[in-house]
């Protein structure tokens, strides 16, 4: 019994990097670097978004690979970036609004849950992450929904089921506004909130929990290794400090796991939202179909599994996006910290 206790006391602990909150950030550096970094991430992942959108509006099921070959063969490689300029112009302010809301909410809710409610730190962090993800998604949709409507119209035009109607993003914006009014730019806003707000809440809460579990596994692995084999892990007394590669790997794996589950859960809502946003506002003298009509049309076309068209690209896109987003985001926060000494 005493031997076990002595072993437990002597077991080294993994030093998990400290959380950087809103008050610790240099705001101008945070937003400027964030715009540059996330523009690069958006450019990398944009083709997967185009393929996902094409699959969701198709009248019959076509695999992701066939869709990609069909687009490139019929319209050229540039078609995979159709609407990217419009998307990027809207993504920068939307990301800024998202990040600001996320960090402010996370900081305030975390403090309230810990201090006033007396909750344990892990529980408080999970609640704060969920609340921050929910509020950030709702705020960002004010910008993202019109950008989605315009960019998705550009993504699908030129395909077999959608002749070219718009010359560029500005032309699409004007025509949608003229034909459907401001409501046309916010088509699918309600279901976007229903899709992205819970999805973000689940994702950030899952990320918080998953990260702790992964760190637990990393800690167990490091503690079992022989001290001489810890080539890139420094230990001070009874505490081990993982190197930056380990930190990024843990964040990336945690984000990918959370992103994949979020994609699976919210896929039907995303398919319905895309259909609503892409279809013309005035069809046969009437307004575009309602949510229920869209669901019925999908079920007629391919059963309930039609709601999961584009799951492959969306799963890959969200997992890669989550991994690149969180590693980029955490890197951005460390670059933007006022006092770099707090990171050690």
mmCIF file of C-alpha atoms in Angstrom:
data_model
loop_
_atom_site.group_PDB
_atom_site.id
_atom_site.type_symbol
_atom_site.label_atom_id
_atom_site.label_comp_id
_atom_site.label_asym_id
_atom_site.label_seq_id
_atom_site.Cartn_x
_atom_site.Cartn_y
_atom_site.Cartn_z
ATOM 1 C CA UNK A 1 0.000 0.000 0.000
ATOM 2 C CA UNK A 2 2.812 2.425 0.988
ATOM 3 C CA UNK A 3 4.814 1.376 -2.081
ATOM 4 C CA UNK A 4 1.856 2.140 -4.374
ATOM 5 C CA UNK A 5 1.374 5.509 -2.715
ATOM 6 C CA UNK A 6 5.073 6.298 -3.105
ATOM 7 C CA UNK A 7 4.947 5.368 -6.792
ATOM 8 C CA UNK A 8 1.864 7.562 -7.290
ATOM 9 C CA UNK A 9 3.575 10.503 -5.593
ATOM 10 C CA UNK A 10 6.757 10.074 -7.656
ATOM 11 C CA UNK A 11 4.926 9.718 -10.991
ATOM 12 C CA UNK A 12 5.624 12.767 -13.122
ATOM 13 C CA UNK A 13 2.756 14.988 -14.272
ATOM 14 C CA UNK A 14 2.319 16.442 -17.750
ATOM 15 C CA UNK A 15 2.333 20.223 -17.826
ATOM 16 C CA UNK A 16 -0.634 21.147 -20.083
ATOM 17 C CA UNK A 17 -0.104 24.577 -21.729
ATOM 18 C CA UNK A 18 -2.088 27.387 -20.094
ATOM 19 C CA UNK A 19 -5.277 28.679 -21.736
ATOM 20 C CA UNK A 20 -4.872 32.136 -23.290
ATOM 21 C CA UNK A 21 -7.941 34.287 -22.660
ATOM 22 C CA UNK A 22 -9.241 37.472 -24.317
ATOM 23 C CA UNK A 23 -7.572 39.893 -21.884
ATOM 24 C CA UNK A 24 -4.110 38.480 -22.641
ATOM 25 C CA UNK A 25 -4.307 39.168 -26.401
ATOM 26 C CA UNK A 26 -2.972 42.050 -28.473
ATOM 27 C CA UNK A 27 -6.230 42.702 -30.382
ATOM 28 C CA UNK A 28 -4.776 44.448 -33.468
ATOM 29 C CA UNK A 29 -2.200 41.700 -33.980
ATOM 30 C CA UNK A 30 -4.856 39.050 -33.306
ATOM 31 C CA UNK A 31 -7.234 40.299 -36.025
ATOM 32 C CA UNK A 32 -4.563 41.175 -38.609
ATOM 33 C CA UNK A 33 -2.700 37.867 -38.346
ATOM 34 C CA UNK A 34 -6.000 35.995 -38.075
ATOM 35 C CA UNK A 35 -7.229 37.419 -41.402
ATOM 36 C CA UNK A 36 -4.011 36.346 -43.140
ATOM 37 C CA UNK A 37 -3.796 32.868 -41.597
ATOM 38 C CA UNK A 38 -7.447 31.930 -42.058
ATOM 39 C CA UNK A 39 -7.482 33.185 -45.655
ATOM 40 C CA UNK A 40 -4.831 30.561 -46.380
ATOM 41 C CA UNK A 41 -6.844 27.872 -44.583
ATOM 42 C CA UNK A 42 -9.999 28.812 -46.549
ATOM 43 C CA UNK A 43 -8.118 28.626 -49.863
ATOM 44 C CA UNK A 44 -6.839 25.133 -49.030
ATOM 45 C CA UNK A 45 -10.246 23.713 -48.087
ATOM 46 C CA UNK A 46 -12.447 25.528 -50.609
ATOM 47 C CA UNK A 47 -12.505 22.763 -53.311
ATOM 48 C CA UNK A 48 -14.016 20.302 -50.798
ATOM 49 C CA UNK A 49 -16.785 22.821 -50.054
ATOM 50 C CA UNK A 50 -17.531 23.191 -53.789
ATOM 51 C CA UNK A 51 -17.756 19.403 -54.250
ATOM 52 C CA UNK A 52 -19.985 19.045 -51.188
ATOM 53 C CA UNK A 53 -22.324 21.763 -52.497
ATOM 54 C CA UNK A 54 -22.483 20.202 -55.987
ATOM 55 C CA UNK A 55 -23.419 16.823 -54.484
ATOM 56 C CA UNK A 56 -26.106 18.320 -52.252
ATOM 57 C CA UNK A 57 -27.962 20.030 -55.115
ATOM 58 C CA UNK A 58 -27.632 17.108 -57.574
ATOM 59 C CA UNK A 59 -30.876 15.344 -58.525
ATOM 60 C CA UNK A 60 -29.275 11.914 -58.102
ATOM 61 C CA UNK A 61 -26.432 10.505 -56.044
ATOM 62 C CA UNK A 62 -22.964 10.839 -57.592
ATOM 63 C CA UNK A 63 -19.780 9.952 -55.704
ATOM 64 C CA UNK A 64 -17.351 12.645 -54.632
ATOM 65 C CA UNK A 65 -14.577 11.383 -56.920
ATOM 66 C CA UNK A 66 -16.880 11.271 -59.960
ATOM 67 C CA UNK A 67 -18.136 14.749 -59.149
ATOM 68 C CA UNK A 68 -14.566 16.059 -58.926
ATOM 69 C CA UNK A 69 -13.541 14.484 -62.256
ATOM 70 C CA UNK A 70 -16.739 15.711 -63.911
ATOM 71 C CA UNK A 71 -16.184 19.294 -62.725
ATOM 72 C CA UNK A 72 -12.515 19.381 -63.750
ATOM 73 C CA UNK A 73 -13.122 17.675 -67.111
ATOM 74 C CA UNK A 74 -16.170 19.771 -68.049
ATOM 75 C CA UNK A 75 -15.351 23.151 -66.490
ATOM 76 C CA UNK A 76 -11.642 23.114 -65.717
ATOM 77 C CA UNK A 77 -9.729 23.191 -62.435
ATOM 78 C CA UNK A 78 -10.734 26.821 -61.819
ATOM 79 C CA UNK A 79 -14.330 25.664 -61.282
ATOM 80 C CA UNK A 80 -13.226 24.241 -57.917
ATOM 81 C CA UNK A 81 -12.557 27.836 -56.846
ATOM 82 C CA UNK A 82 -15.678 29.401 -58.334
ATOM 83 C CA UNK A 83 -17.043 31.975 -55.880
ATOM 84 C CA UNK A 84 -13.880 31.941 -53.774
ATOM 85 C CA UNK A 85 -13.285 35.701 -54.066
ATOM 86 C CA UNK A 86 -16.795 36.423 -52.777
ATOM 87 C CA UNK A 87 -16.422 33.860 -50.020
ATOM 88 C CA UNK A 88 -13.062 35.281 -48.929
ATOM 89 C CA UNK A 89 -14.350 38.872 -48.825
ATOM 90 C CA UNK A 90 -17.119 37.794 -46.476
ATOM 91 C CA UNK A 91 -15.071 35.283 -44.489
ATOM 92 C CA UNK A 92 -12.617 37.880 -43.157
ATOM 93 C CA UNK A 93 -15.213 40.039 -41.306
ATOM 94 C CA UNK A 94 -17.208 36.934 -40.357
ATOM 95 C CA UNK A 95 -14.106 35.295 -38.851
ATOM 96 C CA UNK A 96 -13.237 38.472 -36.965
ATOM 97 C CA UNK A 97 -16.757 38.632 -35.501
ATOM 98 C CA UNK A 98 -16.666 34.915 -34.713
ATOM 99 C CA UNK A 99 -13.274 35.038 -32.938
ATOM 100 C CA UNK A 100 -14.130 38.142 -30.913
ATOM 101 C CA UNK A 101 -17.488 36.714 -29.753
ATOM 102 C CA UNK A 102 -15.901 33.335 -29.020
ATOM 103 C CA UNK A 103 -13.100 34.677 -26.837
ATOM 104 C CA UNK A 104 -15.202 37.266 -24.975
ATOM 105 C CA UNK A 105 -17.927 34.714 -24.183
ATOM 106 C CA UNK A 106 -15.464 31.989 -23.229
ATOM 107 C CA UNK A 107 -13.628 34.325 -20.856
ATOM 108 C CA UNK A 108 -16.772 35.737 -19.201
ATOM 109 C CA UNK A 109 -18.726 32.485 -18.924
ATOM 110 C CA UNK A 110 -15.659 30.591 -17.700
ATOM 111 C CA UNK A 111 -15.057 33.120 -14.921
ATOM 112 C CA UNK A 112 -18.737 33.137 -13.932
ATOM 113 C CA UNK A 113 -19.036 29.339 -13.878
ATOM 114 C CA UNK A 114 -15.837 28.905 -11.872
ATOM 115 C CA UNK A 115 -16.088 31.759 -9.381
ATOM 116 C CA UNK A 116 -19.812 32.369 -8.871
ATOM 117 C CA UNK A 117 -21.194 28.861 -9.374
ATOM 118 C CA UNK A 118 -18.247 27.084 -7.804
ATOM 119 C CA UNK A 119 -17.943 24.494 -10.562
ATOM 120 C CA UNK A 120 -14.826 22.412 -11.073
ATOM 121 C CA UNK A 121 -12.400 23.763 -13.686
ATOM 122 C CA UNK A 122 -12.986 20.987 -16.295
ATOM 123 C CA UNK A 123 -16.779 21.377 -16.049
ATOM 124 C CA UNK A 124 -16.552 25.164 -16.188
ATOM 125 C CA UNK A 125 -14.274 24.993 -19.243
ATOM 126 C CA UNK A 126 -16.678 22.654 -21.087
ATOM 127 C CA UNK A 127 -19.681 24.905 -20.337
ATOM 128 C CA UNK A 128 -17.721 28.016 -21.341
ATOM 129 C CA UNK A 129 -16.613 26.400 -24.621
ATOM 130 C CA UNK A 130 -20.169 25.315 -25.473
ATOM 131 C CA UNK A 131 -21.628 28.760 -24.725
ATOM 132 C CA UNK A 132 -18.843 30.474 -26.666
ATOM 133 C CA UNK A 133 -19.323 28.241 -29.718
ATOM 134 C CA UNK A 134 -23.095 28.815 -29.670
ATOM 135 C CA UNK A 135 -22.917 32.614 -29.403
ATOM 136 C CA UNK A 136 -20.024 32.932 -31.897
ATOM 137 C CA UNK A 137 -21.892 30.915 -34.556
ATOM 138 C CA UNK A 138 -25.063 32.976 -34.122
ATOM 139 C CA UNK A 139 -23.172 36.261 -34.427
ATOM 140 C CA UNK A 140 -21.119 35.159 -37.451
ATOM 141 C CA UNK A 141 -24.195 33.936 -39.366
ATOM 142 C CA UNK A 142 -25.286 37.569 -39.767
ATOM 143 C CA UNK A 143 -22.365 37.892 -42.206
ATOM 144 C CA UNK A 144 -21.905 34.289 -43.340
ATOM 145 C CA UNK A 145 -25.469 33.630 -44.552
ATOM 146 C CA UNK A 146 -25.476 36.278 -47.352
ATOM 147 C CA UNK A 147 -21.935 35.221 -48.297
ATOM 148 C CA UNK A 148 -23.038 31.567 -48.437
ATOM 149 C CA UNK A 149 -26.068 32.387 -50.583
ATOM 150 C CA UNK A 150 -23.985 34.286 -53.142
ATOM 151 C CA UNK A 151 -20.922 32.010 -53.180
ATOM 152 C CA UNK A 152 -23.006 28.808 -53.383
ATOM 153 C CA UNK A 153 -24.938 30.180 -56.362
ATOM 154 C CA UNK A 154 -21.573 30.746 -58.053
ATOM 155 C CA UNK A 155 -20.287 27.291 -57.037
ATOM 156 C CA UNK A 156 -23.072 25.345 -58.730
ATOM 157 C CA UNK A 157 -23.543 27.403 -61.894
ATOM 158 C CA UNK A 158 -22.029 25.946 -65.022
ATOM 159 C CA UNK A 159 -22.889 22.410 -63.947
ATOM 160 C CA UNK A 160 -25.243 20.071 -65.833
ATOM 161 C CA UNK A 161 -28.302 21.153 -63.796
ATOM 162 C CA UNK A 162 -27.465 24.851 -63.421
ATOM 163 C CA UNK A 163 -26.668 27.066 -66.423
ATOM 164 C CA UNK A 164 -24.456 30.116 -65.914
ATOM 165 C CA UNK A 165 -26.514 33.068 -64.615
ATOM 166 C CA UNK A 166 -23.989 35.329 -62.878
ATOM 167 C CA UNK A 167 -20.742 36.873 -64.087
ATOM 168 C CA UNK A 168 -19.289 37.392 -60.582
ATOM 169 C CA UNK A 169 -20.176 37.850 -56.939
ATOM 170 C CA UNK A 170 -21.326 41.462 -57.317
ATOM 171 C CA UNK A 171 -23.601 40.512 -60.219
ATOM 172 C CA UNK A 172 -25.057 37.629 -58.179
ATOM 173 C CA UNK A 173 -25.604 39.932 -55.189
ATOM 174 C CA UNK A 174 -27.461 42.498 -57.346
ATOM 175 C CA UNK A 175 -29.660 39.930 -59.090
ATOM 176 C CA UNK A 176 -30.617 38.149 -55.868
ATOM 177 C CA UNK A 177 -31.415 41.489 -54.220
ATOM 178 C CA UNK A 178 -33.466 42.622 -57.256
ATOM 179 C CA UNK A 179 -35.425 39.370 -57.613
ATOM 180 C CA UNK A 180 -35.914 38.355 -53.982
ATOM 181 C CA UNK A 181 -35.146 41.459 -51.939
ATOM 182 C CA UNK A 182 -33.045 41.404 -48.729
ATOM 183 C CA UNK A 183 -34.826 38.214 -47.650
ATOM 184 C CA UNK A 184 -33.239 36.459 -50.614
ATOM 185 C CA UNK A 185 -29.765 37.091 -49.183
ATOM 186 C CA UNK A 186 -30.851 35.612 -45.863
ATOM 187 C CA UNK A 187 -32.586 32.545 -47.279
ATOM 188 C CA UNK A 188 -31.833 29.629 -44.995
ATOM 189 C CA UNK A 189 -30.788 31.937 -42.122
ATOM 190 C CA UNK A 190 -33.042 30.160 -39.628
ATOM 191 C CA UNK A 191 -31.854 26.687 -40.556
ATOM 192 C CA UNK A 192 -28.252 27.981 -40.689
ATOM 193 C CA UNK A 193 -28.625 28.983 -37.045
ATOM 194 C CA UNK A 194 -30.189 25.575 -36.295
ATOM 195 C CA UNK A 195 -27.286 23.893 -38.106
ATOM 196 C CA UNK A 196 -24.246 25.870 -37.010
ATOM 197 C CA UNK A 197 -25.154 27.095 -33.512
ATOM 198 C CA UNK A 198 -25.713 23.622 -31.957
ATOM 199 C CA UNK A 199 -22.912 22.231 -34.130
ATOM 200 C CA UNK A 200 -20.455 24.810 -32.799
ATOM 201 C CA UNK A 201 -21.647 24.314 -29.218
ATOM 202 C CA UNK A 202 -21.186 20.533 -29.555
ATOM 203 C CA UNK A 203 -17.855 20.963 -31.333
ATOM 204 C CA UNK A 204 -16.256 23.302 -28.787
ATOM 205 C CA UNK A 205 -17.587 21.321 -25.827
ATOM 206 C CA UNK A 206 -16.380 18.062 -27.444
ATOM 207 C CA UNK A 207 -13.020 19.621 -28.197
ATOM 208 C CA UNK A 208 -12.608 20.621 -24.561
ATOM 209 C CA UNK A 209 -13.462 17.115 -23.325
ATOM 210 C CA UNK A 210 -11.534 15.290 -26.064
ATOM 211 C CA UNK A 211 -8.429 17.367 -25.476
ATOM 212 C CA UNK A 212 -8.398 16.364 -21.814
ATOM 213 C CA UNK A 213 -8.809 12.695 -22.733
ATOM 214 C CA UNK A 214 -6.020 12.864 -25.313
ATOM 215 C CA UNK A 215 -3.748 14.688 -22.881
ATOM 216 C CA UNK A 216 -4.496 11.935 -20.366
ATOM 217 C CA UNK A 217 -3.367 9.341 -22.907
ATOM 218 C CA UNK A 218 -0.260 11.355 -23.768
ATOM 219 C CA UNK A 219 0.550 11.750 -20.086
ATOM 220 C CA UNK A 220 0.190 8.008 -19.514
ATOM 221 C CA UNK A 221 2.439 7.280 -22.505
ATOM 222 C CA UNK A 222 5.130 9.744 -21.429
ATOM 223 C CA UNK A 223 5.069 8.573 -17.838
ATOM 224 C CA UNK A 224 5.591 4.957 -18.924
ATOM 225 C CA UNK A 225 8.537 5.771 -21.157
ATOM 226 C CA UNK A 226 12.020 5.552 -19.805
ATOM 227 C CA UNK A 227 13.435 8.962 -18.848
ATOM 228 C CA UNK A 228 16.389 8.491 -21.194
ATOM 229 C CA UNK A 229 14.027 7.981 -24.168
ATOM 230 C CA UNK A 230 12.252 11.323 -23.732
ATOM 231 C CA UNK A 231 14.262 12.959 -26.488
ATOM 232 C CA UNK A 232 12.155 16.077 -26.940
ATOM 233 C CA UNK A 233 10.339 16.329 -23.631
ATOM 234 C CA UNK A 234 11.892 18.293 -20.813
ATOM 235 C CA UNK A 235 11.152 17.518 -17.200
ATOM 236 C CA UNK A 236 11.524 19.772 -14.237
ATOM 237 C CA UNK A 237 11.322 17.982 -10.919
ATOM 238 C CA UNK A 238 8.115 15.979 -11.027
ATOM 239 C CA UNK A 239 6.650 17.804 -14.035
ATOM 240 C CA UNK A 240 7.084 17.087 -17.752
ATOM 241 C CA UNK A 241 6.642 19.793 -20.378
ATOM 242 C CA UNK A 242 5.648 18.436 -23.815
ATOM 243 C CA UNK A 243 7.339 20.074 -26.792
ATOM 244 C CA UNK A 244 5.404 22.181 -29.339
ATOM 245 C CA UNK A 245 5.031 19.230 -31.732
ATOM 246 C CA UNK A 246 3.228 17.198 -29.078
ATOM 247 C CA UNK A 247 0.991 20.154 -28.177
ATOM 248 C CA UNK A 248 -0.022 20.691 -31.821
ATOM 249 C CA UNK A 249 -0.578 16.961 -32.372
ATOM 250 C CA UNK A 250 -2.904 16.741 -29.340
ATOM 251 C CA UNK A 251 -4.856 19.808 -30.466
ATOM 252 C CA UNK A 252 -5.112 18.495 -34.033
ATOM 253 C CA UNK A 253 -6.307 14.995 -33.081
ATOM 254 C CA UNK A 254 -8.843 16.403 -30.596
ATOM 255 C CA UNK A 255 -10.181 18.844 -33.206
ATOM 256 C CA UNK A 256 -10.485 16.165 -35.919
ATOM 257 C CA UNK A 257 -12.453 13.852 -33.621
ATOM 258 C CA UNK A 258 -14.825 16.647 -32.592
ATOM 259 C CA UNK A 259 -15.206 17.867 -36.194
ATOM 260 C CA UNK A 260 -16.034 14.432 -37.593
ATOM 261 C CA UNK A 261 -18.808 13.823 -35.070
ATOM 262 C CA UNK A 262 -20.223 17.298 -35.606
ATOM 263 C CA UNK A 263 -20.329 16.727 -39.400
ATOM 264 C CA UNK A 264 -22.226 13.451 -38.993
ATOM 265 C CA UNK A 265 -24.810 14.877 -36.588
ATOM 266 C CA UNK A 266 -25.613 18.051 -38.550
ATOM 267 C CA UNK A 267 -25.358 16.696 -42.143
ATOM 268 C CA UNK A 268 -29.133 16.521 -42.903
ATOM 269 C CA UNK A 269 -29.649 20.121 -41.762
ATOM 270 C CA UNK A 270 -26.711 21.279 -43.874
ATOM 271 C CA UNK A 271 -28.123 19.562 -46.996
ATOM 272 C CA UNK A 272 -31.535 21.199 -46.497
ATOM 273 C CA UNK A 273 -29.896 24.581 -45.880
ATOM 274 C CA UNK A 274 -27.822 24.332 -49.071
ATOM 275 C CA UNK A 275 -30.869 23.392 -51.151
ATOM 276 C CA UNK A 276 -32.819 26.371 -49.788
ATOM 277 C CA UNK A 277 -29.981 28.799 -50.468
ATOM 278 C CA UNK A 278 -29.156 27.610 -53.978
ATOM 279 C CA UNK A 279 -32.648 27.269 -55.477
ATOM 280 C CA UNK A 280 -34.052 30.319 -57.263
ATOM 281 C CA UNK A 281 -36.369 32.548 -55.271
ATOM 282 C CA UNK A 282 -39.121 32.668 -57.869
ATOM 283 C CA UNK A 283 -39.947 29.322 -59.358
ATOM 284 C CA UNK A 284 -43.119 28.869 -61.463
ATOM 285 C CA UNK A 285 -44.432 32.182 -60.187
ATOM 286 C CA UNK A 286 -44.020 31.226 -56.552
ATOM 287 C CA UNK A 287 -41.408 31.656 -53.888
ATOM 288 C CA UNK A 288 -38.807 28.941 -53.403
ATOM 289 C CA UNK A 289 -39.760 25.732 -51.568
ATOM 290 C CA UNK A 290 -40.152 25.645 -47.810
ATOM 291 C CA UNK A 291 -38.105 23.476 -45.455
ATOM 292 C CA UNK A 292 -40.733 20.721 -45.459
ATOM 293 C CA UNK A 293 -41.047 20.778 -49.266
ATOM 294 C CA UNK A 294 -37.259 20.522 -49.536
ATOM 295 C CA UNK A 295 -37.227 17.504 -47.202
ATOM 296 C CA UNK A 296 -40.007 15.819 -49.213
ATOM 297 C CA UNK A 297 -38.130 16.431 -52.474
ATOM 298 C CA UNK A 298 -34.947 14.933 -51.025
ATOM 299 C CA UNK A 299 -36.776 11.843 -49.755
ATOM 300 C CA UNK A 300 -38.446 11.372 -53.169
ATOM 301 C CA UNK A 301 -35.086 11.588 -54.926
ATOM 302 C CA UNK A 302 -33.200 9.061 -52.806
ATOM 303 C CA UNK A 303 -34.891 8.244 -49.518
ATOM 304 C CA UNK A 304 -33.645 9.560 -46.215
ATOM 305 C CA UNK A 305 -30.056 8.844 -47.232
ATOM 306 C CA UNK A 306 -30.368 11.695 -49.752
ATOM 307 C CA UNK A 307 -30.019 14.008 -46.744
ATOM 308 C CA UNK A 308 -26.476 12.634 -46.354
ATOM 309 C CA UNK A 309 -25.320 13.444 -49.889
ATOM 310 C CA UNK A 310 -21.928 15.086 -49.702
ATOM 311 C CA UNK A 311 -21.153 13.518 -46.308
ATOM 312 C CA UNK A 312 -17.729 12.328 -47.504
ATOM 313 C CA UNK A 313 -16.468 15.762 -48.595
ATOM 314 C CA UNK A 314 -18.137 17.441 -45.604
ATOM 315 C CA UNK A 315 -16.638 14.928 -43.151
ATOM 316 C CA UNK A 316 -13.199 15.397 -44.711
ATOM 317 C CA UNK A 317 -13.646 19.159 -44.976
ATOM 318 C CA UNK A 318 -14.843 19.583 -41.379
ATOM 319 C CA UNK A 319 -12.191 17.255 -39.946
ATOM 320 C CA UNK A 320 -9.391 18.943 -41.903
ATOM 321 C CA UNK A 321 -10.909 22.346 -41.259
ATOM 322 C CA UNK A 322 -11.188 21.633 -37.540
ATOM 323 C CA UNK A 323 -7.598 20.388 -37.385
ATOM 324 C CA UNK A 324 -6.115 23.268 -39.374
ATOM 325 C CA UNK A 325 -8.438 25.813 -37.763
ATOM 326 C CA UNK A 326 -7.652 24.887 -34.171
ATOM 327 C CA UNK A 327 -3.898 24.512 -34.686
ATOM 328 C CA UNK A 328 -3.859 27.812 -36.613
ATOM 329 C CA UNK A 329 -6.089 29.434 -34.000
ATOM 330 C CA UNK A 330 -4.000 28.301 -31.044
ATOM 331 C CA UNK A 331 -0.832 29.350 -32.914
ATOM 332 C CA UNK A 332 -2.445 32.731 -33.636
ATOM 333 C CA UNK A 333 -3.324 33.239 -29.971
ATOM 334 C CA UNK A 334 0.253 32.488 -28.928
ATOM 335 C CA UNK A 335 1.625 34.916 -31.516
ATOM 336 C CA UNK A 336 -0.825 37.590 -30.337
ATOM 337 C CA UNK A 337 -0.187 37.263 -26.595
ATOM 338 C CA UNK A 338 0.930 40.538 -25.023
ATOM 339 C CA UNK A 339 3.291 38.916 -22.538
ATOM 340 C CA UNK A 340 5.073 35.888 -24.021
ATOM 341 C CA UNK A 341 6.365 34.874 -20.577
ATOM 342 C CA UNK A 342 2.924 33.522 -19.630
ATOM 343 C CA UNK A 343 3.364 30.776 -22.231
ATOM 344 C CA UNK A 344 6.294 29.149 -20.449
#
